[in-house]
């Protein structure tokens, strides 16, 4: 079996530490990348790179990192969700303040991209 390493929040979108662990211990860990929804951020292209080149096995959506007034089901969120589904990796939704505030967004993303596996954490 493998243990899951979720991208630490204090590292932000700098995935070098987890990527290094994945390279150093192949097959021992599954890495969960942190989706970057910020304007001009990595978006779907970075998700594709992290999965295809760095070996990450999933993506975490932290709804509290979306720009003010934006939600996970905005255009950037839908594009990242679609990229994860096309790559066959799950998206984990961080429900730090409970699932109910996120439910509409999660339902919209799942309806638009039913091929994307979903995790609620």
CSV table of C-alpha atoms in Angstrom, one decimal:
chain,number,residue,atom,x,y,z
A,1,UNK,CA,0.0,0.0,0.0
A,2,UNK,CA,0.9,3.6,-0.3
A,3,UNK,CA,0.5,6.5,2.1
A,4,UNK,CA,-1.0,9.8,0.8
A,5,UNK,CA,1.0,13.0,1.1
A,6,UNK,CA,-1.2,16.1,0.7
A,7,UNK,CA,0.7,19.3,-0.4
A,8,UNK,CA,1.3,21.2,2.8
A,9,UNK,CA,-0.5,24.6,3.0
A,10,UNK,CA,2.6,26.3,4.2
A,11,UNK,CA,4.4,25.4,0.9
A,12,UNK,CA,1.5,27.0,-1.1
A,13,UNK,CA,1.8,26.1,-4.8
A,14,UNK,CA,5.5,25.2,-4.6
A,15,UNK,CA,5.3,21.4,-5.0
A,16,UNK,CA,9.0,20.7,-5.0
A,17,UNK,CA,9.1,19.2,-1.6
A,18,UNK,CA,6.4,16.6,-2.2
A,19,UNK,CA,7.6,16.0,-5.8
A,20,UNK,CA,11.1,15.2,-4.3
A,21,UNK,CA,9.6,12.7,-1.9
A,22,UNK,CA,7.7,11.0,-4.7
A,23,UNK,CA,10.9,10.7,-6.7
A,24,UNK,CA,13.0,9.6,-3.8
A,25,UNK,CA,10.5,6.9,-2.7
A,26,UNK,CA,8.8,5.7,-5.8
A,27,UNK,CA,5.7,3.6,-5.2
A,28,UNK,CA,5.6,4.3,-1.4
A,29,UNK,CA,3.6,7.5,-1.5
A,30,UNK,CA,0.7,9.1,-3.5
A,31,UNK,CA,0.9,12.8,-3.8
A,32,UNK,CA,-2.1,15.2,-3.7
A,33,UNK,CA,-1.3,18.5,-5.4
A,34,UNK,CA,-2.8,21.8,-4.4
A,35,UNK,CA,-4.9,23.3,-7.2
A,36,UNK,CA,-3.9,26.9,-8.0
A,37,UNK,CA,-7.0,29.0,-8.9
A,38,UNK,CA,-5.4,32.4,-8.6
A,39,UNK,CA,-5.4,34.8,-11.5
A,40,UNK,CA,-2.4,34.0,-13.6
A,41,UNK,CA,-1.8,30.9,-11.5
A,42,UNK,CA,-0.9,27.4,-12.6
A,43,UNK,CA,-4.5,26.3,-13.3
A,44,UNK,CA,-5.1,23.2,-15.4
A,45,UNK,CA,-1.7,23.3,-17.1
A,46,UNK,CA,0.0,22.9,-13.7
A,47,UNK,CA,-2.3,20.1,-12.8
A,48,UNK,CA,-1.3,18.3,-16.0
A,49,UNK,CA,2.4,18.9,-15.4
A,50,UNK,CA,2.3,17.7,-11.7
A,51,UNK,CA,0.4,14.5,-12.7
A,52,UNK,CA,2.3,13.7,-15.9
A,53,UNK,CA,5.8,14.9,-15.0
A,54,UNK,CA,6.0,14.7,-11.2
A,55,UNK,CA,3.8,11.7,-10.5
A,56,UNK,CA,1.1,13.3,-8.4
A,57,UNK,CA,-2.0,11.0,-8.0
A,58,UNK,CA,-4.6,13.6,-7.1
A,59,UNK,CA,-5.5,17.2,-6.7
A,60,UNK,CA,-6.9,19.1,-3.7
A,61,UNK,CA,-9.4,21.9,-4.2
A,62,UNK,CA,-9.2,24.3,-1.2
A,63,UNK,CA,-12.2,26.6,-1.7
A,64,UNK,CA,-10.8,29.2,0.6
A,65,UNK,CA,-7.9,29.9,-2.0
A,66,UNK,CA,-10.3,31.0,-4.7
A,67,UNK,CA,-10.2,34.8,-5.3
A,68,UNK,CA,-12.8,36.8,-3.4
A,69,UNK,CA,-16.2,36.5,-5.0
A,70,UNK,CA,-15.2,33.4,-7.0
A,71,UNK,CA,-16.2,29.8,-6.3
A,72,UNK,CA,-14.8,26.4,-7.2
A,73,UNK,CA,-17.2,26.0,-10.1
A,74,UNK,CA,-16.0,29.1,-11.9
A,75,UNK,CA,-14.3,28.8,-15.3
A,76,UNK,CA,-10.8,28.0,-13.8
A,77,UNK,CA,-12.3,25.5,-11.4
A,78,UNK,CA,-14.2,23.7,-14.2
A,79,UNK,CA,-11.0,23.6,-16.4
A,80,UNK,CA,-8.9,22.2,-13.5
A,81,UNK,CA,-11.7,19.6,-12.7
A,82,UNK,CA,-11.8,18.5,-16.3
A,83,UNK,CA,-8.1,18.2,-16.5
A,84,UNK,CA,-8.0,16.0,-13.4
A,85,UNK,CA,-10.8,13.8,-14.9
A,86,UNK,CA,-9.0,13.5,-18.2
A,87,UNK,CA,-5.9,12.3,-16.3
A,88,UNK,CA,-7.9,9.9,-14.3
A,89,UNK,CA,-7.0,11.4,-10.9
A,90,UNK,CA,-9.4,12.4,-8.1
A,91,UNK,CA,-10.1,15.8,-6.9
A,92,UNK,CA,-10.3,16.1,-3.1
A,93,UNK,CA,-12.5,19.0,-1.8
A,94,UNK,CA,-11.3,20.4,1.4
A,95,UNK,CA,-14.4,20.9,3.5
A,96,UNK,CA,-12.7,22.7,6.5
A,97,UNK,CA,-15.9,24.6,7.4
A,98,UNK,CA,-18.3,21.8,6.5
A,99,UNK,CA,-19.7,20.4,3.3
A,100,UNK,CA,-22.9,22.4,3.1
A,101,UNK,CA,-21.3,25.7,2.0
A,102,UNK,CA,-19.5,23.8,-0.8
A,103,UNK,CA,-22.3,21.5,-1.9
A,104,UNK,CA,-23.6,23.6,-4.8
A,105,UNK,CA,-20.1,23.9,-6.3
A,106,UNK,CA,-19.3,20.2,-5.8
A,107,UNK,CA,-22.6,19.2,-7.4
A,108,UNK,CA,-22.0,21.6,-10.4
A,109,UNK,CA,-18.5,20.3,-10.9
A,110,UNK,CA,-19.6,16.6,-10.7
A,111,UNK,CA,-22.5,17.3,-13.1
A,112,UNK,CA,-20.2,18.9,-15.6
A,113,UNK,CA,-17.4,16.3,-15.3
A,114,UNK,CA,-18.8,13.0,-14.0
A,115,UNK,CA,-15.6,11.2,-15.1
A,116,UNK,CA,-13.7,13.0,-12.4
A,117,UNK,CA,-13.4,11.0,-9.2
A,118,UNK,CA,-14.4,13.1,-6.1
A,119,UNK,CA,-13.1,13.0,-2.6
A,120,UNK,CA,-14.6,15.0,0.3
A,121,UNK,CA,-12.0,15.6,3.1
